[in-house]
N, CA and C of each residue as an Amber inpcrd file, in Angstrom:
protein
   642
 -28.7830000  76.5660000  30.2970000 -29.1250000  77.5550000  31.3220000
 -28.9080000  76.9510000  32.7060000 -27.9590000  77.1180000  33.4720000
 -28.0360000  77.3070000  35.0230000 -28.8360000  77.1490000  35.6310000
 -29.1690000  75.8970000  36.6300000 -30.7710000  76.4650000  37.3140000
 -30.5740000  75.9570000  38.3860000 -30.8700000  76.6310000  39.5770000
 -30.7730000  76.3570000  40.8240000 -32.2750000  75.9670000  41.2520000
 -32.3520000  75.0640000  41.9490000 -33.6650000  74.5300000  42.8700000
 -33.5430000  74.6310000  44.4010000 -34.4400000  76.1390000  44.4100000
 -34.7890000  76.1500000  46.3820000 -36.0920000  75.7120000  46.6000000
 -34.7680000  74.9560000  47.8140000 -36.2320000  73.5940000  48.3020000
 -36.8040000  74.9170000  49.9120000 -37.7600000  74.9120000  50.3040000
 -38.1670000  75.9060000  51.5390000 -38.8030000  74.5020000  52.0070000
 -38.1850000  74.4200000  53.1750000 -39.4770000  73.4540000  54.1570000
 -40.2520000  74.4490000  55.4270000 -39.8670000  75.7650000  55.4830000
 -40.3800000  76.1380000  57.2710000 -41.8400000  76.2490000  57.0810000
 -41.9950000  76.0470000  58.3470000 -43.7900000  76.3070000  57.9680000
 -43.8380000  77.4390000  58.9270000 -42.9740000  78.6360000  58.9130000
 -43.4420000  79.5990000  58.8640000 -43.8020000  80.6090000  57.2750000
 -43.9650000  81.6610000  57.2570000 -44.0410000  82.3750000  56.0360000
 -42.6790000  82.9440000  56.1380000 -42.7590000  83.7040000  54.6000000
 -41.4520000  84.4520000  54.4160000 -41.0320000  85.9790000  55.4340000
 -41.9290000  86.2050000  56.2610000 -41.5160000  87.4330000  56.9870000
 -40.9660000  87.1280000  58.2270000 -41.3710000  85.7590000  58.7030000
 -40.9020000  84.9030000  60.4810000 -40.0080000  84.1850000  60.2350000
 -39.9710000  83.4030000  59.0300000 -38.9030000  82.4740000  58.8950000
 -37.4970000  82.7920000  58.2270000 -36.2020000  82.3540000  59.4050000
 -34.9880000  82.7030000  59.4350000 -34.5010000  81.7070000  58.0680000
 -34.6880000  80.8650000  58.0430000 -34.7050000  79.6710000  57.0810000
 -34.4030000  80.5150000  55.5740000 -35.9780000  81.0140000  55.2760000
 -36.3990000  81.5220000  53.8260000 -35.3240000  82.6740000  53.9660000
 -35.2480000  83.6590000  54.8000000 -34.2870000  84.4770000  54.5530000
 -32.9260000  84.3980000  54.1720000 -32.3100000  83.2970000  54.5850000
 -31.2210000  82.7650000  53.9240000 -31.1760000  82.3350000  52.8220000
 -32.3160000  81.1950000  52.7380000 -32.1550000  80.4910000  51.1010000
 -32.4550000  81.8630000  49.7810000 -33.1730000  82.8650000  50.4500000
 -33.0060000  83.9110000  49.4620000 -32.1090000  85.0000000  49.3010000
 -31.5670000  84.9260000  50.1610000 -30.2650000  85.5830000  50.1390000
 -29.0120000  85.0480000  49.1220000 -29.6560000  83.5770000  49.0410000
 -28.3320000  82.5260000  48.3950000 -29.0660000  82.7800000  46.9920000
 -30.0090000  82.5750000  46.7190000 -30.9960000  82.7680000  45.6900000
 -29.9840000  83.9540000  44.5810000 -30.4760000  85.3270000  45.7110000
 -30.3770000  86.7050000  45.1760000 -28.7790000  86.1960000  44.3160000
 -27.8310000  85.8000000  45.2180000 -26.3450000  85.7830000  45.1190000
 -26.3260000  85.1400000  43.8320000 -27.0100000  83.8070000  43.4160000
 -27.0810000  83.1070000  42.4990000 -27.5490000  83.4790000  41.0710000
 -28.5920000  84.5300000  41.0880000 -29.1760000  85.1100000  40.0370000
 -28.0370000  86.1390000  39.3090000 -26.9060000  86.9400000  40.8650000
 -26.2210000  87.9450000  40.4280000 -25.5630000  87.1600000  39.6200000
 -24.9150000  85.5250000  39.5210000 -23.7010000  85.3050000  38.7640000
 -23.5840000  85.9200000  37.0520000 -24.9520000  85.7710000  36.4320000
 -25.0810000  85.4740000  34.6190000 -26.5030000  85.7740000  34.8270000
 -26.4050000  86.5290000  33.4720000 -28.1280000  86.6790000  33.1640000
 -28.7660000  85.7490000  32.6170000 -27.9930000  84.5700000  32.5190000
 -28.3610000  83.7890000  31.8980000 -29.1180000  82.3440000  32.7940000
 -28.8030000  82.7050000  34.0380000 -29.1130000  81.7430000  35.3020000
 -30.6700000  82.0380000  35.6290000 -31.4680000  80.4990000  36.2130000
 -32.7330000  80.5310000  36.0650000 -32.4970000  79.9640000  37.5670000
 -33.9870000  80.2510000  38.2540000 -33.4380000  79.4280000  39.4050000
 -35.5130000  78.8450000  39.7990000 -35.9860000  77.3810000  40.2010000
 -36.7480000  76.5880000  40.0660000 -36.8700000  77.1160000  41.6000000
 -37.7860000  77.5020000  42.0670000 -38.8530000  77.3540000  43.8560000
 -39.6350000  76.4990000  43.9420000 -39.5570000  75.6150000  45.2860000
 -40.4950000  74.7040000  45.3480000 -40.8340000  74.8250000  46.7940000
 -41.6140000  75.1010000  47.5380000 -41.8820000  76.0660000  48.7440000
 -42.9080000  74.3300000  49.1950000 -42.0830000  73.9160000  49.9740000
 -42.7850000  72.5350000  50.5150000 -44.1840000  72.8970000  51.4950000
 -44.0340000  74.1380000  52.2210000 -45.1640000  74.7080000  53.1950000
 -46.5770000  74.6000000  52.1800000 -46.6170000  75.5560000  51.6170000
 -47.5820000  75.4160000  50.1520000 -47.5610000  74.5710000  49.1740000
 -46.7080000  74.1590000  48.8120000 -46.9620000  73.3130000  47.4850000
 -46.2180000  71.6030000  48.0290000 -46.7020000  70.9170000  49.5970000
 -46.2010000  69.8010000  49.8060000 -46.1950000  68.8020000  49.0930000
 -44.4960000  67.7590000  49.1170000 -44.5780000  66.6990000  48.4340000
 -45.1900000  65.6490000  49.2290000 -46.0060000  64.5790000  48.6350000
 -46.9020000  63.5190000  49.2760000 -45.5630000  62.5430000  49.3660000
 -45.5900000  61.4240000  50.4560000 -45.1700000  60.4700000  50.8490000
 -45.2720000  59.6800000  49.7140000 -44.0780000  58.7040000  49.6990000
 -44.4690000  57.7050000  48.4180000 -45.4990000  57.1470000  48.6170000
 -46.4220000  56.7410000  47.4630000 -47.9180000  55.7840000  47.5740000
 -47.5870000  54.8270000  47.2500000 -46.6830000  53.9520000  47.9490000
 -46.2660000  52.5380000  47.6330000 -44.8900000  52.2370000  47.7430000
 -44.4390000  51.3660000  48.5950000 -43.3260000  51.1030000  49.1780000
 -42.4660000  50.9280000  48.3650000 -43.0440000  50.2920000  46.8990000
 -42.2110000  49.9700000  46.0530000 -41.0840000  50.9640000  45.2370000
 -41.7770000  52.2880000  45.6860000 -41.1630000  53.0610000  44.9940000
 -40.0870000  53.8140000  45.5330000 -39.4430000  52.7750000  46.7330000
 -38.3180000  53.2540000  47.2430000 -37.6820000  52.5580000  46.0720000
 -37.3420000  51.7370000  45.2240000 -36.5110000  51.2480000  44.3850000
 -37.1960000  51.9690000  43.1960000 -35.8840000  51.4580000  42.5110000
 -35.6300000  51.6390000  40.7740000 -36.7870000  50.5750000  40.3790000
 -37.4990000  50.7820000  38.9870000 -38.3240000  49.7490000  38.6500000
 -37.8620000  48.4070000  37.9940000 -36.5920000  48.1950000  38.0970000
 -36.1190000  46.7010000  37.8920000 -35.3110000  46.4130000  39.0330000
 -35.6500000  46.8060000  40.2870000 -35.3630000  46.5880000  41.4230000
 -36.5340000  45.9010000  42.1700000 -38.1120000  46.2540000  41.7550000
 -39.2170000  45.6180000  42.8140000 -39.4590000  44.1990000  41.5200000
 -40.1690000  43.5560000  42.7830000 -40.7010000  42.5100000  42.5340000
 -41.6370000  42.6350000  41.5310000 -41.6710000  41.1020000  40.7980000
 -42.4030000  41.0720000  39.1880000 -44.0520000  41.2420000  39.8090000
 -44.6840000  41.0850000  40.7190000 -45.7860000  40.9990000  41.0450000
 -46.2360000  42.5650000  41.7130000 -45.0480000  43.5910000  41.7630000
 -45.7460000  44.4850000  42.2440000 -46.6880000  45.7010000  41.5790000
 -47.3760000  45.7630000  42.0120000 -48.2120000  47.1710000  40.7010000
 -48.5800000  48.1730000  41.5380000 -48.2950000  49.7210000  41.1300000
 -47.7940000  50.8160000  41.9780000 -48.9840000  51.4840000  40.9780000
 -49.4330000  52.4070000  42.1200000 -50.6220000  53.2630000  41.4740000
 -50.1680000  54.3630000  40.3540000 -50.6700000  54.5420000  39.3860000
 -50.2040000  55.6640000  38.6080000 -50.1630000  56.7490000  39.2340000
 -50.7830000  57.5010000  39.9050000 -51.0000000  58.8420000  40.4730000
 -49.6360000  58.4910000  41.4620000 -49.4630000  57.7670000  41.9790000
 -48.1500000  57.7830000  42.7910000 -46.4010000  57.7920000  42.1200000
 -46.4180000  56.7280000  41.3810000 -45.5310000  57.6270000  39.8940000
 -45.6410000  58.6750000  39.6860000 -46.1130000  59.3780000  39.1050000
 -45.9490000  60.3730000  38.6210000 -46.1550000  61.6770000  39.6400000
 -46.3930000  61.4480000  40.5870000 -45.9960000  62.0760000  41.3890000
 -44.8090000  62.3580000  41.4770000 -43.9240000  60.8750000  42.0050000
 -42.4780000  60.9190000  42.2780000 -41.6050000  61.3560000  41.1470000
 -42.4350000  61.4260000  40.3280000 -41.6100000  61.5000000  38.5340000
 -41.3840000  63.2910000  38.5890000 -42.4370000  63.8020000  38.9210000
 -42.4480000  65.6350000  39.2670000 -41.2540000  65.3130000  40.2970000
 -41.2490000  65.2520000  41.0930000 -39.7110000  65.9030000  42.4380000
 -38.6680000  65.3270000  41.8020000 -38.3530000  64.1820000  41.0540000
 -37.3000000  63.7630000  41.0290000 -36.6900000  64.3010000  39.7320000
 -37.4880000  64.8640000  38.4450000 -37.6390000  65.4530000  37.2760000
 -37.0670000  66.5260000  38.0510000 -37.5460000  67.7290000  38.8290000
 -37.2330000  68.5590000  39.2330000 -36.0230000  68.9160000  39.9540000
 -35.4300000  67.9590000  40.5500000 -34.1820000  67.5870000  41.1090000
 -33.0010000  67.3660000  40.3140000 -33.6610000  66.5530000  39.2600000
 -32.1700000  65.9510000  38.6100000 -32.1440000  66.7610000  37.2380000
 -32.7510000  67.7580000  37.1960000 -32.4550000  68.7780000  36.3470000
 -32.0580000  70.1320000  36.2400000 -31.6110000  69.9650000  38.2450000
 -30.9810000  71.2140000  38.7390000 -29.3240000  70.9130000  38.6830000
 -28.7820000  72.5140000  38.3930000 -27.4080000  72.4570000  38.7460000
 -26.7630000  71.8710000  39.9550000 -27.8030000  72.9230000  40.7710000
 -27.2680000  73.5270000  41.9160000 -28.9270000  73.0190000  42.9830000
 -28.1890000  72.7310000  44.3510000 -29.7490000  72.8130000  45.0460000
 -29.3220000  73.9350000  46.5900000 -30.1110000  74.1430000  46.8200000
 -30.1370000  75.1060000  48.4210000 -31.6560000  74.4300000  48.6170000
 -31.2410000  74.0010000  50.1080000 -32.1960000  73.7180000  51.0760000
 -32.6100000  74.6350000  52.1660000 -33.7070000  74.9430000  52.5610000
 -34.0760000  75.4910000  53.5720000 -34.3110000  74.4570000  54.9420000
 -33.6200000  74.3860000  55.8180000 -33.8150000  72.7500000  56.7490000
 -33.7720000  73.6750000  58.1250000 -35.1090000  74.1840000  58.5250000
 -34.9260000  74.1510000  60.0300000 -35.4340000  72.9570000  60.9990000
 -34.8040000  73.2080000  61.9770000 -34.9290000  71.9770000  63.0350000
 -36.7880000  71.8400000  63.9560000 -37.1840000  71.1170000  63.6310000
 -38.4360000  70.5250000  64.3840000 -38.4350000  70.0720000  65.0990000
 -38.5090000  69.6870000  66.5390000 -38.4220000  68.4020000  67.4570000
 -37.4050000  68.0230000  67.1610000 -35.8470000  68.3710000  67.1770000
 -34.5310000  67.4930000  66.5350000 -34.6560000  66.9630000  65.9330000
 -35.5740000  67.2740000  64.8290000 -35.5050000  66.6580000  63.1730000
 -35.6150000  67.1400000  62.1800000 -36.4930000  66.5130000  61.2830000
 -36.7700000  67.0700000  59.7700000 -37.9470000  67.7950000  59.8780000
 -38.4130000  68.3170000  58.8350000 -39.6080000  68.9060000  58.7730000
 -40.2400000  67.5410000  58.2960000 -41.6830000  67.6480000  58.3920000
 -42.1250000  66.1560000  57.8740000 -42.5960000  66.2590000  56.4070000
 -42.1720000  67.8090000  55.9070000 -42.7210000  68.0400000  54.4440000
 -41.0170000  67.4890000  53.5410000 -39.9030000  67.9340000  54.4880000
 -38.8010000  67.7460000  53.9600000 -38.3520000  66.2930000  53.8610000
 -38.7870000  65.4480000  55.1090000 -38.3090000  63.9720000  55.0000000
 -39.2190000  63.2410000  53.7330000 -40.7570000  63.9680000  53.8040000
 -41.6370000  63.3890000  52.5300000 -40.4660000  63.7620000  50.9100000
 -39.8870000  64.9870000  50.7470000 -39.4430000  64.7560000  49.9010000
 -37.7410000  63.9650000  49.9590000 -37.4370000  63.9540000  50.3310000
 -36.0290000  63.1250000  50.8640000 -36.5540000  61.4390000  50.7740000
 -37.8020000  60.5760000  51.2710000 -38.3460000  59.4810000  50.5820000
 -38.3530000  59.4050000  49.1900000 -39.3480000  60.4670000  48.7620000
 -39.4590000  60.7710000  47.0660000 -38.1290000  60.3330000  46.2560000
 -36.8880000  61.3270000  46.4990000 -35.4190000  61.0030000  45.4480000
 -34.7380000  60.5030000  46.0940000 -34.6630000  59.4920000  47.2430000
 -33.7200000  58.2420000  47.4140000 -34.1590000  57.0610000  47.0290000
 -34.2320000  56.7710000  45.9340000 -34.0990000  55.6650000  44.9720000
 -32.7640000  54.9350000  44.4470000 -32.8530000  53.7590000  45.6820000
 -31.1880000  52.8340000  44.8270000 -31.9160000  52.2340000  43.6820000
 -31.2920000  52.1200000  42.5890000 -31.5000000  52.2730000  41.5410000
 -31.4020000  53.0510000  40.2540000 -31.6670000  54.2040000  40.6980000
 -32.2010000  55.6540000  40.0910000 -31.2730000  56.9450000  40.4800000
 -31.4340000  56.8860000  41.9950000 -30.4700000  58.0070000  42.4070000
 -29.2900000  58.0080000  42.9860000 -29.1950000  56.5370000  43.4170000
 -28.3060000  55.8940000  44.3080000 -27.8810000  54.3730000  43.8530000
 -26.4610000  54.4330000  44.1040000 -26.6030000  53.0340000  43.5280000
 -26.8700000  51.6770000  44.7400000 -26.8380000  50.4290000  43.8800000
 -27.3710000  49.3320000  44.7210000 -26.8140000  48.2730000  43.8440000
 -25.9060000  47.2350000  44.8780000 -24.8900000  46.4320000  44.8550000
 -24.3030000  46.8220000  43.6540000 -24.3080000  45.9410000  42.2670000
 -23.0060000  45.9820000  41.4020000 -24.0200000  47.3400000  40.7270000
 -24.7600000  47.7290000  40.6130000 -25.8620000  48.6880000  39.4080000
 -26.1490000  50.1360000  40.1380000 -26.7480000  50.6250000  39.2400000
 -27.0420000  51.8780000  39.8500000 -26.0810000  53.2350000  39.7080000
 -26.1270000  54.2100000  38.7920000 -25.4760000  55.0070000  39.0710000
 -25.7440000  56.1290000  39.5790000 -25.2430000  57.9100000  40.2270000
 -25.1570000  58.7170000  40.8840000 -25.7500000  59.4310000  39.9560000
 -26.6080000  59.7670000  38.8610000 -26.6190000  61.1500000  38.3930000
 -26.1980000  62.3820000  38.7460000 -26.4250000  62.5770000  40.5590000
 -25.9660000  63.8020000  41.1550000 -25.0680000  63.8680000  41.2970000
 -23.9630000  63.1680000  41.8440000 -22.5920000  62.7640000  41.6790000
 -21.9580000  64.3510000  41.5350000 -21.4520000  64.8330000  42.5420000
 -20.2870000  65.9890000  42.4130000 -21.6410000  67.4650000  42.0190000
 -22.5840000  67.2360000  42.5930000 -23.3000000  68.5030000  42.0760000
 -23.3300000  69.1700000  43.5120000 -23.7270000  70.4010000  43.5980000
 -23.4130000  70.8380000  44.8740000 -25.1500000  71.1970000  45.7290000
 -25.2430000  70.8190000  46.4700000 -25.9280000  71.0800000  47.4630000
 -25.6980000  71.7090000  48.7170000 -26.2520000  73.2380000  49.1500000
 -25.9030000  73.9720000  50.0440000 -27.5200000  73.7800000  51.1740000
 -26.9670000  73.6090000  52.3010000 -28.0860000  72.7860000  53.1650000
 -28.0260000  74.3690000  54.2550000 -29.0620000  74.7790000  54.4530000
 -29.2510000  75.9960000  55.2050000 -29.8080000  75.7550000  56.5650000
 -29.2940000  75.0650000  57.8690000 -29.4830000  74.5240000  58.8620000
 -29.7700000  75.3750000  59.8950000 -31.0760000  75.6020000  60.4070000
 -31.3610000  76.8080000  61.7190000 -31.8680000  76.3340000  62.7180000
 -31.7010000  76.6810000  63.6600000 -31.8550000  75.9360000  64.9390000
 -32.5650000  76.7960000  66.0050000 -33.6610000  76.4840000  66.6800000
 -34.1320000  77.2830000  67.6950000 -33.4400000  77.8710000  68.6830000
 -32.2850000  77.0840000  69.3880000 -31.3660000  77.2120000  70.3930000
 -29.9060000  76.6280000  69.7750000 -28.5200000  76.7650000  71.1470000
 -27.7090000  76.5600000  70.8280000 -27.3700000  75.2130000  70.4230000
 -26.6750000  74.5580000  70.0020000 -26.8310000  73.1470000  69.5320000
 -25.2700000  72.4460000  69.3210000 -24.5410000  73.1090000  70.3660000
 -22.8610000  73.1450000  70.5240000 -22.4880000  73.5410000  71.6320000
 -20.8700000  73.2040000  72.0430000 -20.3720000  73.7100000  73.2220000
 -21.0570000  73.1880000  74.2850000 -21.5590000  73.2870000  75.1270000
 -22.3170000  73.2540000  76.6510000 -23.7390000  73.4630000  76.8450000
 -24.2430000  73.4980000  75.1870000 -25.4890000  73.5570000  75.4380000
 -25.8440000  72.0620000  75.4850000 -27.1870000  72.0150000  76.5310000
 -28.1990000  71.0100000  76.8370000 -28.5040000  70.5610000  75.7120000
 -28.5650000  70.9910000  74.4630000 -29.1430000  70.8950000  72.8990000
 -27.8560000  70.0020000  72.2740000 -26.4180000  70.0220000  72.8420000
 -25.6080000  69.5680000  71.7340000 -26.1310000  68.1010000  71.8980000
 -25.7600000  67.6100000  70.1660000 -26.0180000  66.1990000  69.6940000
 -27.5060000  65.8300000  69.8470000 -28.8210000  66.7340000  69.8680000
 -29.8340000  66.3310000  69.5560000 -30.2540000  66.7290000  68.2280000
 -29.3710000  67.2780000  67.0290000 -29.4360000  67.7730000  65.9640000
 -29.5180000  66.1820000  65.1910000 -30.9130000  65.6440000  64.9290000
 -31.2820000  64.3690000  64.3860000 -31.0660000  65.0370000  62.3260000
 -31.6440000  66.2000000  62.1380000 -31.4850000  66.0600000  60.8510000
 -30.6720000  66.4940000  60.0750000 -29.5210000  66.7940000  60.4260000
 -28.2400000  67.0750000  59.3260000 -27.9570000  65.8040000  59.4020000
 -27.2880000  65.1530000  60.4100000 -26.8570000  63.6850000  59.8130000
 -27.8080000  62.7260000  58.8590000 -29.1960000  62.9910000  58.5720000
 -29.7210000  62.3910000  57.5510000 -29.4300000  63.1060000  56.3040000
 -29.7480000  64.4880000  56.4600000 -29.1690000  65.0330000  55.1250000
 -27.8700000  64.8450000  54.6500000 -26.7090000  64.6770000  55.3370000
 -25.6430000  64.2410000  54.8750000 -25.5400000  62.8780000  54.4600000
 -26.4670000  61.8870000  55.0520000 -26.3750000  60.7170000  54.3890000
 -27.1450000  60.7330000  53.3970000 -27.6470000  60.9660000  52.8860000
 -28.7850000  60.7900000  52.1850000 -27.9970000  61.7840000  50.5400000
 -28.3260000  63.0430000  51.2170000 -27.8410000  63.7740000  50.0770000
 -26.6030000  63.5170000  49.3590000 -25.3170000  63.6530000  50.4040000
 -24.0440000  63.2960000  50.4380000 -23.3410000  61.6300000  49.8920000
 -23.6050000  60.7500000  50.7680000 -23.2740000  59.3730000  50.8380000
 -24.3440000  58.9510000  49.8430000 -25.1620000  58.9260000  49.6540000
 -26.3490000  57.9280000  48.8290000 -26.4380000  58.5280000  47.3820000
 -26.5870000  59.6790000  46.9330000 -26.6000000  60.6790000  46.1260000
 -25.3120000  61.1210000  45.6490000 -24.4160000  61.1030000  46.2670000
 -23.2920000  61.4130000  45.6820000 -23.2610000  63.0190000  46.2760000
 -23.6210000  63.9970000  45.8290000 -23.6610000  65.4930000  46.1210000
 -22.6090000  66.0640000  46.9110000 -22.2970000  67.0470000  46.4630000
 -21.3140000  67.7740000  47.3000000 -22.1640000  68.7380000  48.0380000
 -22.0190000  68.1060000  49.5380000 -22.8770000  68.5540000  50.2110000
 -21.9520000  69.7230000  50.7490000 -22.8290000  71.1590000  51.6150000
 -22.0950000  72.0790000  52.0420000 -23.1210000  72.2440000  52.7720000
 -23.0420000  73.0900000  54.4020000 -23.2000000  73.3600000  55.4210000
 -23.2990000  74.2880000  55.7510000 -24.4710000  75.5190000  56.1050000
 -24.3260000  76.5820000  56.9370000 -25.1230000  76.6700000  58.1760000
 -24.5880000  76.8500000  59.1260000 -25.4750000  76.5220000  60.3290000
 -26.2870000  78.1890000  61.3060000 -27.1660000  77.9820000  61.3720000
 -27.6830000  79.6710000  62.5090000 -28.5140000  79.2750000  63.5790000
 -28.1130000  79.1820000  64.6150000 -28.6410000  78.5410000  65.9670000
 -29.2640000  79.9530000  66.5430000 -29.8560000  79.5030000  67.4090000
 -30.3580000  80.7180000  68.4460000 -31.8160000  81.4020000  67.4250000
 -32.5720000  81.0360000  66.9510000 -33.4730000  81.5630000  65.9550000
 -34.5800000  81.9870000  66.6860000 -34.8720000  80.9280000  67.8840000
 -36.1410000  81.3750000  69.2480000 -35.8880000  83.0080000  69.9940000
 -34.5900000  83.4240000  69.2900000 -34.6820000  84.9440000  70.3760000
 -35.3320000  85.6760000  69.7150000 -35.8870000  85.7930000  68.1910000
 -36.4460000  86.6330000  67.3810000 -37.9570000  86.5730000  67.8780000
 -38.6280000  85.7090000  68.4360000 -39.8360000  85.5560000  68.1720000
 -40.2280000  85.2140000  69.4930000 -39.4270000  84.5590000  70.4750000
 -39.8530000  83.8290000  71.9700000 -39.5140000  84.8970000  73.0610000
 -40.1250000  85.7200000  73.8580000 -39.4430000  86.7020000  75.0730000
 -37.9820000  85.8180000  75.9740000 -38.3730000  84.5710000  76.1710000
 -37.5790000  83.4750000  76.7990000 -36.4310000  83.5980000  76.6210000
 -35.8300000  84.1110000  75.4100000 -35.2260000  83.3460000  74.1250000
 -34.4450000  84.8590000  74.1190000 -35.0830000  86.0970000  74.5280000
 -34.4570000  87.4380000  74.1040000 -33.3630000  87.9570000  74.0850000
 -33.0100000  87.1970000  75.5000000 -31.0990000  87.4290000  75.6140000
 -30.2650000  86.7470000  74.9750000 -30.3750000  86.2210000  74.3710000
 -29.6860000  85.5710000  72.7140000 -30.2090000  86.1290000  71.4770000
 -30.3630000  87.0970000  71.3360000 -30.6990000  88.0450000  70.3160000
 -29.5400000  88.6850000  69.3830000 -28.7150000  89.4170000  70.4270000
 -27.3440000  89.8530000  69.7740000 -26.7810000  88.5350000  69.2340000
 -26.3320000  87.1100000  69.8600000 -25.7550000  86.4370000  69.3630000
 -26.4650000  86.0840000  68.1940000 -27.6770000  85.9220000  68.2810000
 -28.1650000  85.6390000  66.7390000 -27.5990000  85.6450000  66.4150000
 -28.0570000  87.3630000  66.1960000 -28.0910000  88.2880000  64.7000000
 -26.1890000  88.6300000  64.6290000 -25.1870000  88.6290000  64.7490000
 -24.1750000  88.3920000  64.7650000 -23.8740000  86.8910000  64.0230000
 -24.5410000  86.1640000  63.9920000 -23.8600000  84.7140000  63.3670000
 -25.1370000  84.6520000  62.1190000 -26.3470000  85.3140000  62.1950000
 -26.8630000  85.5880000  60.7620000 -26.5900000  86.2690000  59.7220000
 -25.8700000  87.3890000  60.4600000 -25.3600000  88.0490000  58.9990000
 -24.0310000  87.5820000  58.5700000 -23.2570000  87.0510000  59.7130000
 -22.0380000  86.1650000  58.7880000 -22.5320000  84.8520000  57.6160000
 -23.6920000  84.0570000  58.2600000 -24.3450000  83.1880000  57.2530000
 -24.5460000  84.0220000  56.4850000 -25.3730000  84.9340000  56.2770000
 -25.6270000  85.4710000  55.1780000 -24.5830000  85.7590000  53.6870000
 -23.4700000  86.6150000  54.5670000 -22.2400000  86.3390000  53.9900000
 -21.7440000  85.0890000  53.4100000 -22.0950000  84.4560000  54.4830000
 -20.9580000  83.0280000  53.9360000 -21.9130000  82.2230000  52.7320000
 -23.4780000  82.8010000  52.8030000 -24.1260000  82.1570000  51.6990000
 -24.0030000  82.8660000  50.5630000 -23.6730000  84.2450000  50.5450000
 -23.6600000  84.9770000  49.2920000 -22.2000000  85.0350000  48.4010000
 -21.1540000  84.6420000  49.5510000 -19.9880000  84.1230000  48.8470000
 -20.1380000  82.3870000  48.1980000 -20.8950000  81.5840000  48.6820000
 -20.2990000  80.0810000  48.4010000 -21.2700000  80.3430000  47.1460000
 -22.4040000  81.0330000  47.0750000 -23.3840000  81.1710000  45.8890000
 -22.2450000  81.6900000  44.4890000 -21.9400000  82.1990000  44.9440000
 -20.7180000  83.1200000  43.8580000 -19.8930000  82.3470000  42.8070000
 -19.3920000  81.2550000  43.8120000 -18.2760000  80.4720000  43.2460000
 -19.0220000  78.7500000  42.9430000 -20.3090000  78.7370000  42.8750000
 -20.7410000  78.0790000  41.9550000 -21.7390000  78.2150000  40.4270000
């Protein structure tokens, strides 16, 4: 069975957040392929992943030191996200921009499954499980974040998701970007409204086609 895993980080709800509306749009697209397709929610706002409980568990366990001892409850913690991960086809992220970064529910899980060792390799060992799986990263932005805006190149968290997901993970990472998201909700923000919503419903599009052809 097919199973897609949407990751949601916004900490808005599903009626404010531009984010969730996309990843379910990609969702919907994904369910249309086969009746046979299942698809896994993991809504980081409500159901947050905890920070690793022990440094050690940035490595594989024949990667830490013979003296280290890692709390059980912190295993198995990491054992749920990464179980959940590496038993998806397909992943869609929900990644809006915070302070030019991550969400801090999204970088907690992005600690969780970068494991050299496990998910990533490290020197001669280590292989990719994810290796060639596709990951569609749903990137929204309060303001413009290109061209002549004051905003270009303060976009801190796609280049981690591309390293991370992409380079470390292997993943075939893919990209949809929707800037201008503050005109929906900020008066400030209002005269960038049309441009939005003009480059949301092409995302939308462009998520309900790339959903299609995986």
């Amino acid at each position: 069975m097919p199973t897609l895993l949407r990751l949601d980080s916004s900490y808005d709800d599903d009626a404010t957040s531009v984010s969730r509306l996309l990843t379910d749009a990609f969702t919907r697209a994904w369910l249309a392929g086969g009746p046979d397709r299942a698809v896994v929610e993991h809504d980081l706002r409500t159901d947050p992943v905890p920070p690793p409980g022990h440094g050690a568990l940035h490595w594989a366990p024949a990667l830490r030191g013979p003296a280290v001892v890692v709390p059980g409850g912190a295993i198995a913690a990491q054992a749920r996200v990464l179980d959940e991960l590496l038993t998806a086809d397909a992943l869609v992220i929900g990644a809006p921009l915070y302070n030019y970064g991550l969400p801090a529910t999204l970088k907690a899980w992005l600690d969780q499954v970068h494991v050299p060792g496990t998910t990533a390799p490290f020197g001669d060992g280590g292989a990719q499980p994810l290796r060639g799986r596709p990951a569609v990263v749903v990137a929204t932005r309060g303001t413009a974040h290109y061209g002549d805006s004051e905003a270009e190149g303060r976009d801190h968290a796609l280049p981690v998701l591309r390293l991370i997901l992409g380079e470390a993970l292997g993943m075939a990472v893919r990209v949809v970007t929707v800037d201008r998201t503050l005109s929906v909700t900020t008066p400030a923000f209002a005269g960038e409204r049309e441009r939005f919503e003009r480059r949301f419903t092409a995302a939308t599009t462009e998520l309900e086609e790339l959903a299609a052809t995986l």
